[in-house]
PDB file of C-alpha atoms and ligand atoms in Angstrom:
ATOM      1  CA  UNK A   1     159.767 139.043 155.401  1.00 87.00           C
ATOM      2  CA  UNK A   2     161.552 141.897 153.758  1.00 91.00           C
ATOM      3  CA  UNK A   3     165.201 142.245 153.563  1.00 93.00           C
ATOM      4  CA  UNK A   4     166.397 145.281 155.167  1.00 95.00           C
ATOM      5  CA  UNK A   5     169.930 147.180 155.251  1.00 97.00           C
ATOM      6  CA  UNK A   6     172.886 145.129 154.434  1.00 97.00           C
ATOM      7  CA  UNK A   7     174.856 145.675 158.205  1.00 98.00           C
ATOM      8  CA  UNK A   8     178.217 144.032 157.194  1.00 97.00           C
ATOM      9  CA  UNK A   9     179.802 141.898 154.696  1.00 97.00           C
ATOM     10  CA  UNK A  10     182.023 139.740 155.969  1.00 96.00           C
ATOM     11  CA  UNK A  11     184.027 136.689 153.919  1.00 96.00           C
ATOM     12  CA  UNK A  12     181.464 134.497 152.988  1.00 97.00           C
ATOM     13  CA  UNK A  13     178.591 135.794 154.842  1.00 98.00           C
ATOM     14  CA  UNK A  14     176.373 139.310 154.548  1.00 98.00           C
ATOM     15  CA  UNK A  15     174.368 140.263 157.699  1.00 98.00           C
ATOM     16  CA  UNK A  16     171.188 141.918 156.284  1.00 98.00           C
ATOM     17  CA  UNK A  17     168.642 144.154 158.565  1.00 98.00           C
ATOM     18  CA  UNK A  18     165.321 141.874 158.772  1.00 98.00           C
ATOM     19  CA  UNK A  19     161.476 143.210 159.329  1.00 96.00           C
ATOM     20  CA  UNK A  20     161.886 141.742 162.962  1.00 96.00           C
ATOM     21  CA  UNK A  21     163.654 143.884 165.774  1.00 96.00           C
ATOM     22  CA  UNK A  22     165.562 140.733 166.868  1.00 97.00           C
ATOM     23  CA  UNK A  23     166.286 138.927 163.782  1.00 98.00           C
ATOM     24  CA  UNK A  24     168.958 139.980 161.246  1.00 98.00           C
ATOM     25  CA  UNK A  25     168.695 137.982 158.039  1.00 98.00           C
ATOM     26  CA  UNK A  26     172.115 135.779 157.206  1.00 98.00           C
ATOM     27  CA  UNK A  27     173.084 135.472 153.969  1.00 98.00           C
ATOM     28  CA  UNK A  28     175.192 132.560 152.395  1.00 98.00           C
ATOM     29  CA  UNK A  29     178.203 133.662 149.480  1.00 98.00           C
ATOM     30  CA  UNK A  30     179.760 131.838 147.777  1.00 98.00           C
ATOM     31  CA  UNK A  31     183.029 133.946 148.185  1.00 98.00           C
ATOM     32  CA  UNK A  32     185.246 131.669 149.375  1.00 97.00           C
ATOM     33  CA  UNK A  33     188.586 132.674 151.243  1.00 97.00           C
ATOM     34  CA  UNK A  34     191.661 131.141 153.370  1.00 95.00           C
ATOM     35  CA  UNK A  35     194.623 131.906 154.837  1.00 93.00           C
ATOM     36  CA  UNK A  36     192.699 135.898 156.604  1.00 88.00           C
ATOM     37  CA  UNK A  37     191.631 136.673 153.152  1.00 89.00           C
ATOM     38  CA  UNK A  38     194.888 136.316 151.548  1.00 93.00           C
ATOM     39  CA  UNK A  39     192.919 133.452 148.454  1.00 95.00           C
ATOM     40  CA  UNK A  40     189.349 134.544 147.531  1.00 95.00           C
ATOM     41  CA  UNK A  41     187.397 132.809 144.935  1.00 97.00           C
ATOM     42  CA  UNK A  42     184.211 132.214 143.818  1.00 98.00           C
ATOM     43  CA  UNK A  43     182.435 129.086 144.149  1.00 98.00           C
ATOM     44  CA  UNK A  44     179.656 128.371 141.911  1.00 98.00           C
ATOM     45  CA  UNK A  45     176.579 126.451 144.827  1.00 98.00           C
ATOM     46  CA  UNK A  46     178.702 127.025 148.171  1.00 98.00           C
ATOM     47  CA  UNK A  47     176.243 129.213 149.269  1.00 98.00           C
ATOM     48  CA  UNK A  48     173.216 127.496 148.115  1.00 98.00           C
ATOM     49  CA  UNK A  49     174.972 124.001 150.024  1.00 98.00           C
ATOM     50  CA  UNK A  50     176.104 125.760 153.240  1.00 98.00           C
ATOM     51  CA  UNK A  51     173.098 127.407 153.961  1.00 98.00           C
ATOM     52  CA  UNK A  52     171.372 124.374 153.843  1.00 98.00           C
ATOM     53  CA  UNK A  53     174.222 122.446 155.322  1.00 98.00           C
ATOM     54  CA  UNK A  54     173.859 125.319 158.285  1.00 98.00           C
ATOM     55  CA  UNK A  55     170.471 124.828 158.965  1.00 98.00           C
ATOM     56  CA  UNK A  56     170.608 121.057 158.574  1.00 98.00           C
ATOM     57  CA  UNK A  57     173.336 120.702 161.616  1.00 98.00           C
ATOM     58  CA  UNK A  58     171.526 124.028 163.761  1.00 98.00           C
ATOM     59  CA  UNK A  59     168.693 122.528 163.717  1.00 98.00           C
ATOM     60  CA  UNK A  60     170.153 118.988 164.909  1.00 98.00           C
ATOM     61  CA  UNK A  61     171.921 120.534 167.128  1.00 98.00           C
ATOM     62  CA  UNK A  62     168.930 122.926 168.678  1.00 98.00           C
ATOM     63  CA  UNK A  63     167.083 118.733 168.976  1.00 98.00           C
ATOM     64  CA  UNK A  64     169.970 117.869 170.932  1.00 98.00           C
ATOM     65  CA  UNK A  65     169.267 120.323 173.537  1.00 97.00           C
ATOM     66  CA  UNK A  66     171.802 123.595 172.086  1.00 98.00           C
ATOM     67  CA  UNK A  67     170.422 127.032 172.069  1.00 98.00           C
ATOM     68  CA  UNK A  68     171.412 128.106 168.787  1.00 98.00           C
ATOM     69  CA  UNK A  69     170.573 131.954 166.432  1.00 98.00           C
ATOM     70  CA  UNK A  70     168.967 129.927 163.891  1.00 98.00           C
ATOM     71  CA  UNK A  71     165.421 130.299 163.468  1.00 98.00           C
ATOM     72  CA  UNK A  72     163.985 129.459 159.744  1.00 98.00           C
ATOM     73  CA  UNK A  73     165.693 129.117 155.812  1.00 98.00           C
ATOM     74  CA  UNK A  74     163.995 132.059 154.094  1.00 98.00           C
ATOM     75  CA  UNK A  75     165.727 131.130 150.910  1.00 98.00           C
ATOM     76  CA  UNK A  76     168.314 128.952 148.992  1.00 98.00           C
ATOM     77  CA  UNK A  77     170.991 131.445 150.050  1.00 98.00           C
ATOM     78  CA  UNK A  78     169.353 133.200 153.147  1.00 98.00           C
ATOM     79  CA  UNK A  79     168.480 132.091 156.704  1.00 98.00           C
ATOM     80  CA  UNK A  80     166.608 134.096 159.411  1.00 98.00           C
ATOM     81  CA  UNK A  81     168.597 134.308 162.434  1.00 98.00           C
ATOM     82  CA  UNK A  82     168.862 136.076 166.326  1.00 98.00           C
ATOM     83  CA  UNK A  83     169.819 139.167 166.201  1.00 98.00           C
ATOM     84  CA  UNK A  84     173.291 138.451 168.558  1.00 98.00           C
ATOM     85  CA  UNK A  85     176.046 140.749 170.575  1.00 98.00           C
ATOM     86  CA  UNK A  86     179.387 138.111 169.154  1.00 98.00           C
ATOM     87  CA  UNK A  87     182.015 137.938 171.068  1.00 98.00           C
ATOM     88  CA  UNK A  88     185.407 138.580 169.349  1.00 98.00           C
ATOM     89  CA  UNK A  89     187.262 134.487 169.575  1.00 98.00           C
ATOM     90  CA  UNK A  90     186.482 131.524 168.329  1.00 98.00           C
ATOM     91  CA  UNK A  91     186.406 128.391 170.246  1.00 99.00           C
ATOM     92  CA  UNK A  92     187.870 125.440 168.241  1.00 99.00           C
ATOM     93  CA  UNK A  93     187.463 121.273 168.931  1.00 98.00           C
ATOM     94  CA  UNK A  94     190.111 118.933 167.993  1.00 99.00           C
ATOM     95  CA  UNK A  95     189.492 115.351 167.928  1.00 99.00           C
ATOM     96  CA  UNK A  96     192.303 114.657 165.827  1.00 98.00           C
ATOM     97  CA  UNK A  97     195.439 116.944 164.762  1.00 98.00           C
ATOM     98  CA  UNK A  98     195.822 118.481 161.919  1.00 98.00           C
ATOM     99  CA  UNK A  99     196.258 122.263 160.544  1.00 98.00           C
ATOM    100  CA  UNK A 100     197.486 125.180 162.970  1.00 98.00           C
ATOM    101  CA  UNK A 101     197.780 122.478 165.990  1.00 98.00           C
ATOM    102  CA  UNK A 102     200.539 120.622 163.722  1.00 98.00           C
ATOM    103  CA  UNK A 103     202.810 123.657 163.331  1.00 98.00           C
ATOM    104  CA  UNK A 104     202.638 124.451 166.158  1.00 98.00           C
ATOM    105  CA  UNK A 105     203.869 121.428 168.615  1.00 98.00           C
ATOM    106  CA  UNK A 106     205.472 119.882 165.887  1.00 98.00           C
ATOM    107  CA  UNK A 107     202.606 117.055 165.116  1.00 98.00           C
ATOM    108  CA  UNK A 108     201.812 114.497 163.048  1.00 98.00           C
ATOM    109  CA  UNK A 109     199.279 114.822 161.132  1.00 98.00           C
ATOM    110  CA  UNK A 110     196.644 112.586 161.786  1.00 98.00           C
ATOM    111  CA  UNK A 111     197.094 111.988 165.317  1.00 98.00           C
ATOM    112  CA  UNK A 112     194.363 111.266 167.415  1.00 98.00           C
ATOM    113  CA  UNK A 113     193.971 113.602 170.546  1.00 98.00           C
ATOM    114  CA  UNK A 114     192.003 111.759 173.285  1.00 97.00           C
ATOM    115  CA  UNK A 115     190.384 113.429 174.731  1.00 98.00           C
ATOM    116  CA  UNK A 116     189.668 116.070 172.466  1.00 98.00           C
ATOM    117  CA  UNK A 117     191.785 119.393 173.035  1.00 98.00           C
ATOM    118  CA  UNK A 118     189.546 122.844 173.632  1.00 98.00           C
ATOM    119  CA  UNK A 119     191.624 126.346 171.922  1.00 99.00           C
ATOM    120  CA  UNK A 120     190.180 129.885 172.095  1.00 99.00           C
ATOM    121  CA  UNK A 121     190.958 132.341 168.686  1.00 98.00           C
ATOM    122  CA  UNK A 122     191.232 135.833 168.558  1.00 98.00           C
ATOM    123  CA  UNK A 123     188.860 136.504 165.986  1.00 98.00           C
ATOM    124  CA  UNK A 124     191.722 139.650 164.201  1.00 96.00           C
ATOM    125  CA  UNK A 125     192.345 139.387 161.235  1.00 94.00           C
ATOM    126  CA  UNK A 126     194.663 141.781 160.755  1.00 95.00           C
ATOM    127  CA  UNK A 127     196.533 139.630 163.522  1.00 97.00           C
ATOM    128  CA  UNK A 128     196.258 136.226 162.229  1.00 95.00           C
ATOM    129  CA  UNK A 129     193.614 134.815 164.752  1.00 97.00           C
ATOM    130  CA  UNK A 130     196.418 134.419 167.413  1.00 98.00           C
ATOM    131  CA  UNK A 131     195.547 131.893 169.950  1.00 98.00           C
ATOM    132  CA  UNK A 132     194.517 133.123 173.596  1.00 98.00           C
ATOM    133  CA  UNK A 133     193.631 131.955 176.460  1.00 98.00           C
ATOM    134  CA  UNK A 134     190.494 132.415 179.601  1.00 98.00           C
ATOM    135  CA  UNK A 135     192.995 134.930 181.026  1.00 98.00           C
ATOM    136  CA  UNK A 136     193.415 137.075 177.499  1.00 98.00           C
ATOM    137  CA  UNK A 137     189.427 136.720 177.247  1.00 98.00           C
ATOM    138  CA  UNK A 138     188.689 138.003 181.329  1.00 98.00           C
ATOM    139  CA  UNK A 139     191.533 141.025 181.265  1.00 98.00           C
ATOM    140  CA  UNK A 140     190.374 142.224 177.770  1.00 98.00           C
ATOM    141  CA  UNK A 141     186.084 141.869 178.500  1.00 98.00           C
ATOM    142  CA  UNK A 142     185.987 139.491 175.396  1.00 98.00           C
ATOM    143  CA  UNK A 143     183.071 137.946 177.383  1.00 98.00           C
ATOM    144  CA  UNK A 144     182.666 137.193 180.850  1.00 98.00           C
ATOM    145  CA  UNK A 145     183.412 134.514 183.292  1.00 98.00           C
ATOM    146  CA  UNK A 146     179.700 132.724 183.034  1.00 98.00           C
ATOM    147  CA  UNK A 147     179.943 133.375 178.787  1.00 98.00           C
ATOM    148  CA  UNK A 148     183.426 131.457 178.039  1.00 98.00           C
ATOM    149  CA  UNK A 149     182.125 128.427 180.562  1.00 98.00           C
ATOM    150  CA  UNK A 150     179.028 128.049 178.020  1.00 98.00           C
ATOM    151  CA  UNK A 151     181.590 127.956 175.724  1.00 98.00           C
ATOM    152  CA  UNK A 152     183.229 125.229 176.896  1.00 98.00           C
ATOM    153  CA  UNK A 153     180.483 123.578 177.814  1.00 98.00           C
ATOM    154  CA  UNK A 154     178.280 124.019 174.161  1.00 98.00           C
ATOM    155  CA  UNK A 155     181.174 123.670 171.940  1.00 98.00           C
ATOM    156  CA  UNK A 156     182.196 120.364 173.350  1.00 98.00           C
ATOM    157  CA  UNK A 157     178.190 119.241 173.717  1.00 98.00           C
ATOM    158  CA  UNK A 158     178.065 120.300 169.550  1.00 99.00           C
ATOM    159  CA  UNK A 159     181.380 117.667 169.604  1.00 98.00           C
ATOM    160  CA  UNK A 160     179.327 115.015 170.937  1.00 98.00           C
ATOM    161  CA  UNK A 161     176.762 115.452 168.998  1.00 98.00           C
ATOM    162  CA  UNK A 162     178.680 115.542 165.774  1.00 98.00           C
ATOM    163  CA  UNK A 163     181.111 113.039 166.080  1.00 98.00           C
ATOM    164  CA  UNK A 164     178.222 110.822 166.132  1.00 98.00           C
ATOM    165  CA  UNK A 165     176.175 112.428 164.049  1.00 98.00           C
ATOM    166  CA  UNK A 166     179.172 112.228 161.147  1.00 98.00           C
ATOM    167  CA  UNK A 167     180.761 108.790 162.050  1.00 98.00           C
ATOM    168  CA  UNK A 168     176.809 107.006 161.710  1.00 98.00           C
ATOM    169  CA  UNK A 169     177.509 108.648 158.119  1.00 98.00           C
ATOM    170  CA  UNK A 170     181.232 106.962 157.873  1.00 98.00           C
ATOM    171  CA  UNK A 171     182.990 110.400 158.270  1.00 98.00           C
ATOM    172  CA  UNK A 172     185.523 111.525 160.931  1.00 98.00           C
ATOM    173  CA  UNK A 173     185.265 114.997 162.273  1.00 99.00           C
ATOM    174  CA  UNK A 174     188.507 116.298 162.804  1.00 99.00           C
ATOM    175  CA  UNK A 175     188.160 119.299 164.443  1.00 99.00           C
ATOM    176  CA  UNK A 176     185.951 122.787 163.993  1.00 99.00           C
ATOM    177  CA  UNK A 177     185.368 126.566 165.340  1.00 98.00           C
ATOM    178  CA  UNK A 178     182.233 127.635 166.276  1.00 99.00           C
ATOM    179  CA  UNK A 179     181.722 131.368 167.321  1.00 98.00           C
ATOM    180  CA  UNK A 180     179.243 132.175 170.206  1.00 99.00           C
ATOM    181  CA  UNK A 181     177.327 135.513 171.104  1.00 98.00           C
ATOM    182  CA  UNK A 182     174.662 137.080 173.124  1.00 98.00           C
ATOM    183  CA  UNK A 183     171.338 137.980 173.266  1.00 97.00           C
ATOM    184  CA  UNK A 184     170.000 139.531 176.114  1.00 96.00           C
ATOM    185  CA  UNK A 185     170.642 136.768 179.530  1.00 96.00           C
ATOM    186  CA  UNK A 186     170.846 134.448 177.084  1.00 97.00           C
ATOM    187  CA  UNK A 187     174.351 132.707 175.387  1.00 98.00           C
ATOM    188  CA  UNK A 188     173.436 131.192 171.763  1.00 98.00           C
ATOM    189  CA  UNK A 189     175.815 129.775 168.929  1.00 98.00           C
ATOM    190  CA  UNK A 190     175.933 131.836 166.328  1.00 98.00           C
ATOM    191  CA  UNK A 191     177.944 132.264 162.425  1.00 98.00           C
ATOM    192  CA  UNK A 192     177.711 129.026 161.085  1.00 98.00           C
ATOM    193  CA  UNK A 193     178.483 124.913 160.839  1.00 98.00           C
ATOM    194  CA  UNK A 194     179.689 123.924 157.667  1.00 98.00           C
ATOM    195  CA  UNK A 195     182.714 122.803 155.921  1.00 98.00           C
ATOM    196  CA  UNK A 196     184.005 126.173 155.870  1.00 98.00           C
ATOM    197  CA  UNK A 197     185.162 126.334 159.115  1.00 98.00           C
ATOM    198  CA  UNK A 198     185.723 122.985 159.784  1.00 98.00           C
ATOM    199  CA  UNK A 199     187.461 119.569 158.395  1.00 99.00           C
ATOM    200  CA  UNK A 200     186.100 116.203 157.828  1.00 99.00           C
ATOM    201  CA  UNK A 201     187.809 113.457 156.432  1.00 99.00           C
ATOM    202  CA  UNK A 202     186.053 110.113 154.705  1.00 98.00           C
ATOM    203  CA  UNK A 203     186.386 107.104 157.391  1.00 98.00           C
ATOM    204  CA  UNK A 204     188.810 104.552 155.248  1.00 98.00           C
ATOM    205  CA  UNK A 205     190.117 106.748 153.265  1.00 98.00           C
ATOM    206  CA  UNK A 206     190.396 109.790 155.014  1.00 98.00           C
ATOM    207  CA  UNK A 207     189.937 111.971 152.385  1.00 98.00           C
ATOM    208  CA  UNK A 208     189.861 115.827 152.974  1.00 98.00           C
ATOM    209  CA  UNK A 209     185.644 116.614 152.771  1.00 98.00           C
ATOM    210  CA  UNK A 210     186.025 120.359 153.795  1.00 98.00           C
ATOM    211  CA  UNK A 211     188.198 123.406 152.897  1.00 98.00           C
ATOM    212  CA  UNK A 212     191.306 122.026 152.952  1.00 98.00           C
ATOM    213  CA  UNK A 213     190.574 120.637 149.627  1.00 98.00           C
ATOM    214  CA  UNK A 214     190.608 125.251 148.651  1.00 98.00           C
ATOM    215  CA  UNK A 215     193.238 125.524 151.205  1.00 98.00           C
ATOM    216  CA  UNK A 216     195.611 123.074 149.393  1.00 98.00           C
ATOM    217  CA  UNK A 217     194.008 123.700 145.867  1.00 97.00           C
ATOM    218  CA  UNK A 218     193.054 119.982 145.323  1.00 98.00           C
ATOM    219  CA  UNK A 219     189.842 120.444 143.805  1.00 97.00           C
ATOM    220  CA  UNK A 220     186.468 119.622 143.441  1.00 98.00           C
ATOM    221  CA  UNK A 221     185.451 121.466 146.769  1.00 98.00           C
ATOM    222  CA  UNK A 222     181.767 122.210 146.022  1.00 98.00           C
ATOM    223  CA  UNK A 223     181.870 118.756 145.203  1.00 98.00           C
ATOM    224  CA  UNK A 224     183.108 117.113 148.284  1.00 98.00           C
ATOM    225  CA  UNK A 225     180.130 120.125 150.034  1.00 98.00           C
ATOM    226  CA  UNK A 226     177.917 118.151 148.099  1.00 98.00           C
ATOM    227  CA  UNK A 227     178.589 114.698 149.161  1.00 98.00           C
ATOM    228  CA  UNK A 228     179.367 115.160 152.854  1.00 98.00           C
ATOM    229  CA  UNK A 229     175.206 117.037 152.508  1.00 98.00           C
ATOM    230  CA  UNK A 230     174.535 113.778 150.412  1.00 98.00           C
ATOM    231  CA  UNK A 231     175.743 111.190 153.369  1.00 98.00           C
ATOM    232  CA  UNK A 232     173.934 112.780 156.154  1.00 98.00           C
ATOM    233  CA  UNK A 233     171.516 112.805 154.133  1.00 97.00           C
ATOM    234  CA  UNK A 234     170.631 115.741 153.431  1.00 96.00           C
ATOM    235  CA  UNK A 235     168.398 117.234 150.494  1.00 91.00           C
ATOM    236  CA  UNK A 236     170.573 120.367 148.421  1.00 91.00           C
TER     237      UNK A 236
HETATM  238  P1  LIG B   1     193.345 125.647 162.302  1.00 62.24           P
HETATM  239  O1  LIG B   1     194.079 123.886 162.190  1.00 62.24           O
HETATM  240  O2  LIG B   1     193.711 126.487 161.270  1.00 62.24           O
HETATM  241  O3  LIG B   1     194.048 126.490 164.184  1.00 62.24           O
HETATM  242  O4  LIG B   1     192.098 125.543 161.862  1.00 62.24           O
HETATM  243  C1  LIG B   1     191.169 125.023 163.404  1.00 62.24           C
HETATM  244  C2  LIG B   1     189.943 124.452 162.585  1.00 62.24           C
HETATM  245  O5  LIG B   1     188.988 125.971 163.012  1.00 62.24           O
HETATM  246  C3  LIG B   1     189.509 124.475 161.148  1.00 62.24           C
HETATM  247  O6  LIG B   1     188.056 123.037 160.739  1.00 62.24           O
HETATM  248  C4  LIG B   1     189.481 125.394 160.529  1.00 62.24           C
HETATM  249  C5  LIG B   1     188.494 126.020 161.372  1.00 62.24           C
HETATM  250  N1  LIG B   1     188.578 127.250 161.620  1.00 62.24           N
HETATM  251  C6  LIG B   1     187.816 128.649 160.891  1.00 62.24           C
HETATM  252  O7  LIG B   1     187.107 128.391 160.059  1.00 62.24           O
HETATM  253  N2  LIG B   1     188.583 130.102 160.824  1.00 62.24           N
HETATM  254  C7  LIG B   1     189.355 130.525 161.225  1.00 62.24           C
HETATM  255  O8  LIG B   1     189.307 131.551 161.660  1.00 62.24           O
HETATM  256  C8  LIG B   1     190.180 129.356 162.062  1.00 62.24           C
HETATM  257  C9  LIG B   1     191.385 130.031 162.885  1.00 62.24           C
HETATM  258  C10 LIG B   1     190.289 127.951 161.734  1.00 62.24           C
HETATM  259  N1  LIG B   2     188.188 131.976 157.602  1.00 62.24           N
HETATM  260  C1  LIG B   2     189.920 132.340 157.379  1.00 62.24           C
HETATM  261  C2  LIG B   2     189.975 132.795 156.372  1.00 62.24           C
HETATM  262  O1  LIG B   2     188.980 132.855 155.119  1.00 62.24           O
HETATM  263  C3  LIG B   2     190.652 131.131 157.495  1.00 62.24           C
HETATM  264  C4  LIG B   2     190.777 130.017 157.313  1.00 62.24           C
HETATM  265  O2  LIG B   2     189.298 129.288 156.519  1.00 62.24           O
HETATM  266  O3  LIG B   2     191.742 129.420 156.281  1.00 62.24           O
HETATM  267  O4  LIG B   2     190.958 133.275 156.013  1.00 62.24           O
END
């Protein structure tokens, strides 16, 4: 596979053309950002760990019937993915209250949310990813009714699958963010699933094993991601 021109560079990943008309090369970089790009650092090995972590999770989701953009691992830091037109929205499911919902609704960190709750955010750093609802998505044409339904049902299905995967390895999937896109008539899960975009706690100690370690300056960020991978049985 020949890596073509760089088409887009995000905060932690870059998108390149591939020699397939219907696919891109996604490169996971060591850049780690928080607070809408205000805090950025290079963390050694993170690109490699996240690329392999994402491949493992996407393959597991495919095996459970969830359509994802993932096609194949190309190198330590690169994967081949379906070319998608991304919806500019972020789908968040929360099993336990942490982060922005605690600030917005005055909740204590760590309160169980039963049933899990769902939130849409607009993907826009300049506006600090404001929370939006389905009416906004329809009025502004960010996605149609059918895509909104697919995003909600697939995000809850991902939650069912991954809550079990993490629980079986002694961890709690607190919350996570997904992004979807369209190729032709079909909607696929895109972007990534890595500890950069979710909260994972040790089930006993509730130690943070995700990007909150970076946001809060706790250190041991990539070491925690590696620990999660290892506990899921992933060979990095
Ligand atoms: P929040 O508590 O900041 O709203 O985030 C909820 C979850 O979604 C958390 O696991 C982090 C993830 N997330 C991202 O990965 N990127 C984002 O831009 C946002 C808003 C959330
Ligand atoms: N991903 C966003 C950023 O890099 C938000 C976050 O994860 O804190 O700024």
